[in-house]
Short mmCIF file of C-alpha atoms in Angstrom, two decimals:
data_model
loop_
_atom_site.label_atom_id
_atom_site.label_comp_id
_atom_site.label_asym_id
_atom_site.label_seq_id
_atom_site.Cartn_x
_atom_site.Cartn_y
_atom_site.Cartn_z
CA MET T 1 95.12 50.74 36.95
CA MET T 2 92.28 53.18 37.58
CA HIS T 3 88.74 51.90 37.02
CA TRP T 4 85.62 53.69 35.83
CA GLN T 5 83.54 51.93 38.47
CA TYR T 6 85.34 53.96 41.15
CA LEU T 7 86.20 57.07 39.12
CA ILE T 8 82.57 58.20 38.94
CA THR T 9 80.61 58.85 42.13
CA ASP T 10 78.12 61.50 43.22
CA LEU T 11 79.77 61.94 46.64
CA ARG T 12 80.05 65.64 47.55
CA PHE T 13 83.17 67.17 49.05
CA GLY T 14 82.55 68.38 52.60
CA LEU T 15 79.06 66.87 52.74
CA GLU T 16 80.07 63.22 52.84
CA ASN T 17 78.00 62.59 55.98
CA LEU T 18 74.84 63.57 54.09
CA TYR T 19 75.54 61.15 51.28
CA ASP T 20 73.04 58.50 52.37
CA SER T 21 70.74 60.20 54.85
CA GLU T 22 69.74 63.56 53.41
CA ARG T 23 70.40 63.53 49.68
CA ASN T 24 67.57 64.56 47.40
CA THR T 25 67.07 61.50 45.21
CA SER T 26 63.75 62.65 43.73
CA SER T 27 65.17 65.57 41.74
CA VAL T 28 65.20 65.39 37.95
CA ARG T 29 68.65 66.98 38.04
CA SER T 30 71.66 64.76 38.63
CA ASP T 31 74.27 65.75 41.20
CA PHE T 32 76.60 66.67 38.34
CA GLN T 33 73.97 68.95 36.82
CA ARG T 34 73.72 70.55 40.24
CA ASP T 35 77.48 71.19 40.08
CA TYR T 36 76.99 72.99 36.77
CA ASP T 37 74.07 75.07 38.03
CA ARG T 38 75.85 75.93 41.27
CA LEU T 39 78.76 77.32 39.30
CA VAL T 40 76.61 79.33 36.89
CA PHE T 41 74.84 81.09 39.75
CA SER T 42 78.01 81.78 41.75
CA SER T 43 79.66 85.18 42.21
CA PRO T 44 83.16 83.96 41.19
CA PHE T 45 81.74 82.74 37.88
CA ARG T 46 79.90 85.99 37.20
CA ARG T 47 83.07 87.97 37.89
CA LEU T 48 84.75 86.23 34.96
CA GLN T 49 82.86 88.57 32.63
CA ASN T 50 85.23 91.36 33.70
CA LYS T 51 88.46 89.38 33.52
CA THR T 52 90.72 89.51 30.48
CA GLN T 53 91.08 86.41 28.32
CA VAL T 54 93.77 87.65 25.91
CA PHE T 55 92.75 90.96 24.42
CA PRO T 56 91.75 94.02 26.48
CA LEU T 57 88.10 94.04 27.52
CA PRO T 58 85.90 95.08 24.59
CA GLY T 59 85.10 98.54 23.40
CA SER T 60 83.22 98.79 20.12
CA ILE T 61 84.33 95.29 19.04
CA PHE T 62 83.39 92.39 21.28
CA VAL T 63 86.12 89.89 22.07
CA HIS T 64 86.20 87.02 24.52
CA ASN T 65 86.50 87.45 28.26
CA ARG T 66 87.00 84.70 30.82
CA LEU T 67 83.27 84.10 31.15
CA THR T 68 82.48 83.68 27.46
CA HIS T 69 85.60 81.54 27.11
CA SER T 70 84.49 79.29 29.97
CA LEU T 71 81.00 78.88 28.51
CA GLU T 72 82.43 77.90 25.14
CA VAL T 73 84.91 75.48 26.71
CA SER T 74 82.01 73.91 28.60
CA SER T 75 80.03 73.47 25.39
CA VAL T 76 82.97 71.91 23.55
CA GLY T 77 83.82 69.71 26.55
CA ARG T 78 80.26 68.41 26.76
CA SER T 79 80.29 67.46 23.07
CA MET T 80 83.63 65.70 23.38
CA ALA T 81 82.59 63.81 26.51
CA SER T 82 79.36 62.72 24.82
CA GLU T 83 81.34 61.10 22.02
CA VAL T 84 83.63 59.42 24.53
CA ALA T 85 80.68 58.19 26.59
CA ILE T 86 79.07 56.57 23.53
CA ALA T 87 82.31 54.74 22.70
CA LEU T 88 82.87 53.62 26.30
CA ARG T 89 79.33 52.32 26.62
CA ALA T 90 79.93 50.17 23.56
CA ARG T 91 83.27 48.97 24.95
CA TYR T 92 81.93 48.09 28.43
CA GLY T 93 78.44 47.02 27.37
CA SER T 94 78.23 44.00 29.72
CA GLU T 95 79.27 45.80 32.91
CA PRO T 96 76.57 46.43 35.57
CA TRP T 97 77.85 49.97 36.20
CA ILE T 98 77.69 51.07 32.55
CA SER T 99 75.11 53.78 33.36
CA LYS T 100 77.90 55.74 35.06
CA PHE T 101 79.07 56.84 31.61
CA ASP T 102 75.88 58.88 31.24
CA ALA T 103 77.43 61.36 33.70
CA LEU T 104 80.56 62.07 31.64
CA PRO T 105 79.17 65.03 29.64
CA GLU T 106 77.74 66.57 32.83
CA ILE T 107 80.98 66.19 34.79
CA VAL T 108 83.17 67.56 32.00
CA SER T 109 80.89 70.51 31.23
CA ALA T 110 80.83 71.51 34.92
CA ALA T 111 84.61 71.16 35.27
CA CYS T 112 85.08 73.26 32.13
CA LEU T 113 82.97 76.02 33.67
CA ALA T 114 85.19 75.97 36.75
CA HIS T 115 88.61 75.62 35.16
CA ASP T 116 89.39 79.38 35.13
CA LEU T 117 87.68 80.39 38.38
CA GLY T 118 91.03 80.83 40.14
CA ASN T 119 92.62 83.06 37.51
CA PRO T 120 93.48 86.59 38.66
CA PRO T 121 92.69 89.73 36.63
CA PHE T 122 94.60 90.71 33.47
CA GLY T 123 94.90 87.27 31.90
CA HIS T 124 97.95 85.05 32.29
CA SER T 125 100.06 88.09 33.08
CA GLY T 126 98.15 88.27 36.39
CA GLU T 127 99.45 84.83 37.37
CA MET T 128 102.99 85.85 36.47
CA ALA T 129 102.67 89.13 38.37
CA ILE T 130 101.73 87.28 41.56
CA SER T 131 104.49 84.69 41.30
CA THR T 132 107.23 87.16 40.35
CA PHE T 133 106.27 89.52 43.19
CA PHE T 134 107.55 86.80 45.50
CA SER T 135 110.38 85.40 43.36
CA GLU T 136 111.76 88.70 42.04
CA GLY T 137 110.03 91.58 43.77
CA ALA T 138 109.42 92.97 47.25
CA GLY T 139 107.97 89.67 48.44
CA LYS T 140 111.37 87.92 48.37
CA SER T 141 111.99 89.00 51.95
CA LEU T 142 109.08 86.86 53.17
CA SER T 143 110.66 83.52 52.31
CA ASN T 144 112.29 83.04 55.72
CA GLY T 145 108.89 82.84 57.41
CA LEU T 146 107.54 80.08 55.18
CA THR T 147 108.15 76.39 54.57
CA PRO T 148 109.66 75.32 51.23
CA GLY T 149 106.24 74.11 50.09
CA GLN T 150 104.49 77.33 51.05
CA TRP T 151 107.16 79.41 49.34
CA ALA T 152 106.84 77.27 46.18
CA ASP T 153 103.06 77.86 46.23
CA LEU T 154 103.67 81.60 45.97
CA THR T 155 106.64 81.73 43.61
CA HIS T 156 104.89 79.31 41.21
CA PHE T 157 101.37 80.70 41.66
CA ASP T 158 99.00 78.93 39.29
CA GLY T 159 95.38 79.76 38.54
CA ASN T 160 94.49 76.08 38.25
CA ALA T 161 95.63 75.37 41.81
CA ASN T 162 93.80 78.48 42.91
CA ALA T 163 90.59 77.19 41.29
CA PHE T 164 90.81 74.02 43.38
CA ARG T 165 91.28 76.16 46.50
CA LEU T 166 88.32 78.36 45.59
CA LEU T 167 86.12 75.31 45.09
CA THR T 168 87.11 73.44 48.26
CA HIS T 169 88.28 75.94 50.88
CA PRO T 170 85.74 76.91 53.59
CA PHE T 171 86.27 80.67 53.48
CA ARG T 172 85.06 82.52 56.56
CA GLY T 173 81.28 82.31 56.82
CA ARG T 174 81.01 79.56 54.20
CA ARG T 175 79.92 75.95 54.61
CA PRO T 176 82.34 73.01 54.87
CA GLY T 177 83.67 71.88 51.52
CA GLY T 178 83.53 75.30 49.85
CA PHE T 179 81.29 74.86 46.82
CA ALA T 180 80.61 71.27 47.98
CA MET T 181 81.15 69.92 44.47
CA THR T 182 81.11 66.24 43.57
CA TYR T 183 84.44 64.45 43.75
CA PRO T 184 84.64 63.76 39.97
CA THR T 185 84.03 67.41 39.07
CA LEU T 186 86.78 68.52 41.45
CA ALA T 187 89.22 65.94 40.11
CA SER T 188 88.43 67.00 36.54
CA VAL T 189 89.49 70.58 37.30
CA VAL T 190 93.00 69.69 38.49
CA LYS T 191 95.14 69.57 35.35
CA TYR T 192 98.47 69.19 37.16
CA PRO T 193 97.92 66.81 40.11
CA TYR T 194 101.16 67.40 41.94
CA SER T 195 102.73 69.64 44.57
CA SER T 196 104.18 73.08 43.83
CA LEU T 197 107.56 71.62 44.81
CA LEU T 198 107.42 69.79 41.47
CA ALA T 199 106.33 72.81 39.42
CA GLY T 200 109.78 73.36 37.89
CA ASP T 201 110.08 76.42 35.65
CA LYS T 202 106.57 76.13 34.14
CA ASN T 203 104.56 77.43 37.11
CA LYS T 204 102.17 74.49 36.80
CA PHE T 205 100.87 72.48 39.73
CA GLY T 206 97.52 71.33 41.06
CA PHE T 207 97.02 72.32 44.68
CA PHE T 208 98.52 74.60 47.30
CA THR T 209 100.06 73.19 50.45
CA SER T 210 96.90 74.25 52.29
CA GLU T 211 94.71 72.10 49.99
CA ALA T 212 97.02 69.09 49.64
CA GLU T 213 95.00 67.00 52.11
CA SER T 214 91.81 67.94 50.29
CA TYR T 215 93.17 66.64 47.01
CA VAL T 216 94.39 63.46 48.68
CA ARG T 217 90.84 62.89 49.96
CA VAL T 218 89.47 63.27 46.45
CA ALA T 219 92.16 61.08 44.90
CA GLU T 220 91.81 58.29 47.44
CA GLU T 221 88.02 58.22 47.14
CA LEU T 222 88.21 57.95 43.34
CA LYS T 223 91.18 55.56 43.53
CA ILE T 224 93.35 57.80 41.35
CA LYS T 225 96.79 56.29 40.95
CA ARG T 226 99.44 57.80 43.23
CA LEU T 227 102.83 58.20 41.57
CA SER T 228 104.92 59.53 44.50
CA ALA T 229 106.42 57.40 47.24
CA PRO T 230 105.86 58.19 50.95
CA GLY T 231 107.97 61.16 51.98
CA GLU T 232 108.20 62.56 48.45
CA PRO T 233 106.25 65.63 47.21
CA LEU T 234 102.73 64.56 46.29
CA ARG T 235 102.16 63.47 42.72
CA TYR T 236 99.20 61.62 41.22
CA ALA T 237 98.24 60.39 37.80
CA ARG T 238 95.75 62.61 36.05
CA TYR T 239 92.08 61.89 36.57
CA PRO T 240 91.02 60.64 33.12
CA LEU T 241 88.40 63.32 32.43
CA VAL T 242 91.04 66.03 32.92
CA TYR T 243 92.25 65.22 29.42
CA LEU T 244 88.87 66.17 27.97
CA VAL T 245 88.66 69.41 29.97
CA GLU T 246 92.17 70.33 28.90
CA ALA T 247 91.49 69.53 25.24
CA ALA T 248 88.31 71.61 25.23
CA ASP T 249 90.28 74.53 26.70
CA ASP T 250 93.08 74.10 24.16
CA ILE T 251 90.62 74.02 21.27
CA CYS T 252 88.73 77.11 22.37
CA TYR T 253 91.62 79.38 23.18
CA GLU T 254 93.46 78.49 19.99
CA VAL T 255 90.55 78.81 17.58
CA MET T 256 88.71 81.64 19.31
CA ASP T 257 91.83 83.76 19.84
CA ILE T 258 92.37 83.65 16.08
CA GLU T 259 88.76 84.66 15.44
CA ASP T 260 89.13 87.58 17.88
CA ALA T 261 92.38 88.65 16.22
CA HIS T 262 90.59 88.66 12.87
CA LYS T 263 87.77 90.83 14.26
CA LEU T 264 90.31 93.29 15.59
CA GLY T 265 92.14 93.49 12.26
CA ILE T 266 95.32 91.88 13.56
CA LEU T 267 95.03 88.97 11.11
CA PRO T 268 93.77 89.36 7.51
CA THR T 269 90.85 87.25 6.31
CA HIS T 270 92.79 85.31 3.67
CA GLN T 271 95.42 84.23 6.22
CA VAL T 272 92.81 82.97 8.70
CA ILE T 273 90.94 81.10 5.96
CA ASP T 274 94.14 79.38 4.82
CA LEU T 275 94.98 78.42 8.41
CA MET T 276 91.59 76.87 9.05
CA LEU T 277 91.21 75.10 5.72
CA ALA T 278 94.42 73.20 6.51
CA TYR T 279 92.43 71.04 8.97
CA PHE T 280 90.43 69.37 6.21
CA GLU T 281 90.97 66.71 3.60
CA PRO T 282 90.72 67.92 -0.04
CA GLU T 283 87.13 66.76 -0.60
CA ARG T 284 85.80 68.36 2.60
CA ARG T 285 87.86 71.47 1.91
CA GLU T 286 86.27 71.92 -1.51
CA SER T 287 82.81 71.58 0.01
CA ILE T 288 83.58 74.23 2.63
CA GLU T 289 84.97 76.62 0.05
CA ARG T 290 81.82 76.28 -2.07
CA LEU T 291 79.63 77.13 0.92
CA MET T 292 81.82 80.10 1.87
CA LYS T 293 81.25 81.62 -1.56
CA LEU T 294 77.59 82.04 -0.59
CA VAL T 295 78.61 84.40 2.23
CA ASP T 296 79.91 87.93 1.64
CA ASP T 297 80.64 88.99 5.23
CA PRO T 298 84.29 88.07 6.05
CA ASN T 299 83.45 87.63 9.75
CA GLU T 300 80.67 85.17 8.89
CA LYS T 301 83.07 83.20 6.70
CA ILE T 302 85.39 82.84 9.71
CA VAL T 303 82.50 81.92 12.00
CA TYR T 304 81.50 79.10 9.66
CA LEU T 305 85.08 77.88 9.31
CA ARG T 306 85.59 78.05 13.06
CA SER T 307 82.59 75.82 13.71
CA CYS T 308 83.89 73.28 11.20
CA VAL T 309 87.36 73.29 12.76
CA ILE T 310 85.99 72.79 16.27
CA GLY T 311 83.95 69.85 15.00
CA VAL T 312 87.06 68.22 13.54
CA LEU T 313 89.07 68.77 16.74
CA VAL T 314 86.31 67.47 19.01
CA GLU T 315 85.98 64.29 16.98
CA ALA T 316 89.74 63.78 16.77
CA CYS T 317 90.32 64.36 20.50
CA ALA T 318 87.50 62.00 21.47
CA ALA T 319 88.91 59.31 19.17
CA THR T 320 92.39 59.86 20.63
CA PHE T 321 91.04 59.46 24.17
CA ILE T 322 89.38 56.16 23.28
CA GLU T 323 92.45 54.92 21.44
CA HIS T 324 94.67 55.59 24.47
CA GLU T 325 92.17 54.72 27.21
CA ASP T 326 94.27 51.89 28.65
CA GLU T 327 97.32 54.16 28.99
CA ILE T 328 95.20 56.91 30.54
CA LEU T 329 93.70 54.54 33.13
CA ALA T 330 97.15 53.16 33.89
CA GLY T 331 98.50 56.68 34.48
CA GLU T 332 101.04 56.16 31.69
CA PHE T 333 99.71 58.49 28.98
CA THR T 334 102.09 61.37 28.31
CA GLY T 335 101.31 64.80 26.96
CA THR T 336 97.87 66.11 25.98
CA LEU T 337 95.24 64.78 23.60
CA ILE T 338 96.09 67.63 21.22
CA GLN T 339 99.68 66.34 21.03
CA HIS T 340 98.48 62.91 19.85
CA LEU T 341 96.15 63.97 17.03
CA PRO T 342 96.36 62.57 13.46
CA GLN T 343 99.11 64.21 11.45
CA ARG T 344 96.99 66.48 9.26
CA VAL T 345 95.00 67.85 12.19
CA SER T 346 98.12 68.12 14.33
CA ASP T 347 100.00 70.07 11.64
CA ALA T 348 97.08 72.47 11.20
CA TYR T 349 96.83 73.06 14.93
CA SER T 350 100.59 73.68 15.14
CA GLY T 351 100.29 76.24 12.36
CA CYS T 352 97.60 78.09 14.30
CA ASN T 353 99.63 77.92 17.49
CA GLU T 354 102.77 79.29 15.84
CA LEU T 355 100.86 82.17 14.30
CA SER T 356 99.18 82.95 17.64
CA TRP T 357 102.51 83.31 19.40
CA ASN T 358 104.01 85.40 16.62
CA LYS T 359 101.08 87.67 15.80
CA ILE T 360 98.55 87.60 18.66
CA TYR T 361 100.17 87.15 22.05
CA ARG T 362 102.82 89.75 21.22
CA ALA T 363 100.36 92.24 19.70
CA PRO T 364 100.78 95.78 21.13
CA ASP T 365 97.38 95.83 22.88
CA VAL T 366 98.05 92.46 24.51
CA VAL T 367 101.50 93.53 25.72
CA ASP T 368 100.05 96.79 27.03
CA ILE T 369 97.50 94.97 29.20
CA GLU T 370 100.25 92.67 30.50
CA LEU T 371 102.45 95.62 31.46
CA ALA T 372 99.61 97.49 33.13
CA GLY T 373 98.30 94.38 34.87
CA THR T 374 101.72 93.50 36.23
CA ARG T 375 102.15 97.00 37.65
CA ILE T 376 98.68 97.09 39.20
CA ILE T 377 98.81 93.62 40.79
CA SER T 378 102.34 94.09 42.14
CA PHE T 379 101.34 97.39 43.74
CA LEU T 380 98.18 95.94 45.32
CA ILE T 381 99.93 92.85 46.67
CA GLU T 382 102.68 94.92 48.25
CA ARG T 383 100.25 97.31 49.95
CA LEU T 384 97.93 94.57 51.19
CA ILE T 385 100.73 92.36 52.52
CA GLN T 386 102.18 95.30 54.42
CA ALA T 387 98.73 95.83 55.89
CA VAL T 388 98.15 92.23 57.03
CA ILE T 389 101.63 92.05 58.56
CA ASN T 390 101.23 95.40 60.33
CA PRO T 391 97.47 95.54 61.02
CA SER T 392 97.71 98.04 63.89
CA LEU T 393 98.96 100.87 61.67
CA ASN T 394 96.37 103.47 60.72
CA TYR T 395 96.83 103.01 56.96
CA SER T 396 96.60 99.25 57.41
CA ARG T 397 93.29 99.49 59.27
CA LEU T 398 91.83 101.69 56.55
CA LEU T 399 93.01 99.40 53.76
CA LEU T 400 91.96 96.16 55.46
CA ALA T 401 88.47 97.59 55.93
CA LYS T 402 88.08 97.27 52.15
CA VAL T 403 88.86 93.54 52.17
CA PRO T 404 85.77 91.26 52.26
CA GLN T 405 85.31 89.46 55.58
CA GLN T 406 85.50 86.01 53.95
CA TYR T 407 89.27 86.45 53.59
CA GLN T 408 91.11 85.75 56.85
CA THR T 409 93.51 88.67 56.97
CA ASP T 410 93.98 88.01 60.69
CA ALA T 411 95.11 84.42 60.14
CA PRO T 412 97.51 83.16 62.83
CA THR T 413 100.32 82.33 60.39
CA LEU T 414 102.24 84.38 57.84
CA TYR T 415 101.26 81.91 55.11
CA GLY T 416 97.59 82.32 56.01
CA LYS T 417 97.82 86.11 55.93
CA ILE T 418 99.52 86.06 52.52
CA GLN T 419 96.94 83.62 51.21
CA ALA T 420 94.16 85.97 52.29
CA VAL T 421 95.79 88.74 50.23
CA VAL T 422 96.24 86.49 47.19
CA ASP T 423 92.66 85.20 47.55
CA HIS T 424 91.37 88.77 47.52
CA ILE T 425 93.49 89.90 44.56
CA SER T 426 92.87 86.81 42.44
CA GLY T 427 89.14 87.30 42.94
CA MET T 428 89.21 90.87 41.64
CA THR T 429 88.00 91.82 38.18
CA ASP T 430 90.21 93.90 35.91
CA VAL T 431 87.95 96.89 36.49
CA TYR T 432 87.96 96.59 40.28
CA ALA T 433 91.74 96.11 40.46
CA LEU T 434 92.31 99.18 38.29
CA ASP T 435 89.85 101.24 40.32
CA LEU T 436 91.46 100.24 43.63
CA TYR T 437 94.91 100.98 42.22
CA ARG T 438 93.77 104.47 41.23
CA LYS T 439 92.14 105.13 44.57
CA LEU T 440 95.21 104.07 46.54
CA ASN T 441 97.28 106.38 44.39
CA ALA T 442 94.74 109.21 44.91
CA MET T 443 94.12 109.25 41.17
CA SER T 444 90.31 109.01 41.31
CA LEU T 445 89.46 110.81 44.54
CA LYS T 446 86.09 112.58 44.50
CA ILE T 447 85.87 115.76 46.57
CA ASN T 448 82.71 117.85 46.65
CA ASN T 449 83.17 121.63 46.59
#
């Protein structure tokens, strides 16, 4: 059984030796607030503004990108964690460590900011493009030079595992511990705390082979329950706050994707209104409908409904977490919080999810960005891997000169060289990846007369 007394600590990854001697205890900011601020001011977080969420980056109509999505997830996660913290304080009122619950909203909001940091350009199709390059494409020939675990890392590439690497790995020129985040924030980011060897056909896992020891350090410090026996691929129970981060993400992408689809004219107003009203009991529904009649702008109607729906989902997910706290701490809770909601809310969410798959994620513009992104990423990976494997060639030297020095393209192992390429590509924005693709194909060459 996991225990809150050990699950919350302000120990920083990579800076453990400074924990007692050089920590700034006079600051009005907590260490978890520092995590949040450190992320906001980081380059990887800023680059999210030019990474696709679902729809192509905005033209005349603004839709969500990875940055706005992450900010909204953080806001929803903070609200949910605040409700959970209030309930837990009441439940554990006599414990001397009860003040630890004050940190829950700060930890969850920071983890929500970081949850998409490892995602490559062009949305989820970018993840698939990387993994299928190795499982189906030109990268298949590299398998003989890698261990089974390393090969599984590549063929099941997952942005969540890549986020943990980005946060913890000491890239060249960086300090130990990467971002040097607190242990609870790091644990809250890892939604799938197991090895890539256990990813199955879902391409979901929590840490690359190169970061396995790092996750073990985090898990052991927080006393997260280990589920695998010695000699088996690593597998841990989820850190409890992961459920809140995941729920906040689920809420935002489901509700906000529908709002974006409405703005773009993919979904009609009446259909979206019907979908969202299904979340409410008759009395509340009548009240909402009366208020909507005071608004003429269809987009404002949806904005109001969206805020009401998010409120219902936040409250329901927080209540579900508290109801199943014992199972969560025992590492025995199955599924997500969303999958355990009350029937009415669950049915409404399922209706939104079904419509999203049928009408949004297969929309022509979305498919177009997936096709283009897959082509661009596959091309860039192939060229860069050829360069790191054959660095003495003239073309390789020219291409590698464009790779930032923080990525170790001269790593002593094949796995390290490939990781440097994947690190570089996953850090690109959509715009940069497209521009580099065009340049390497001599499609945007500028020559002065």
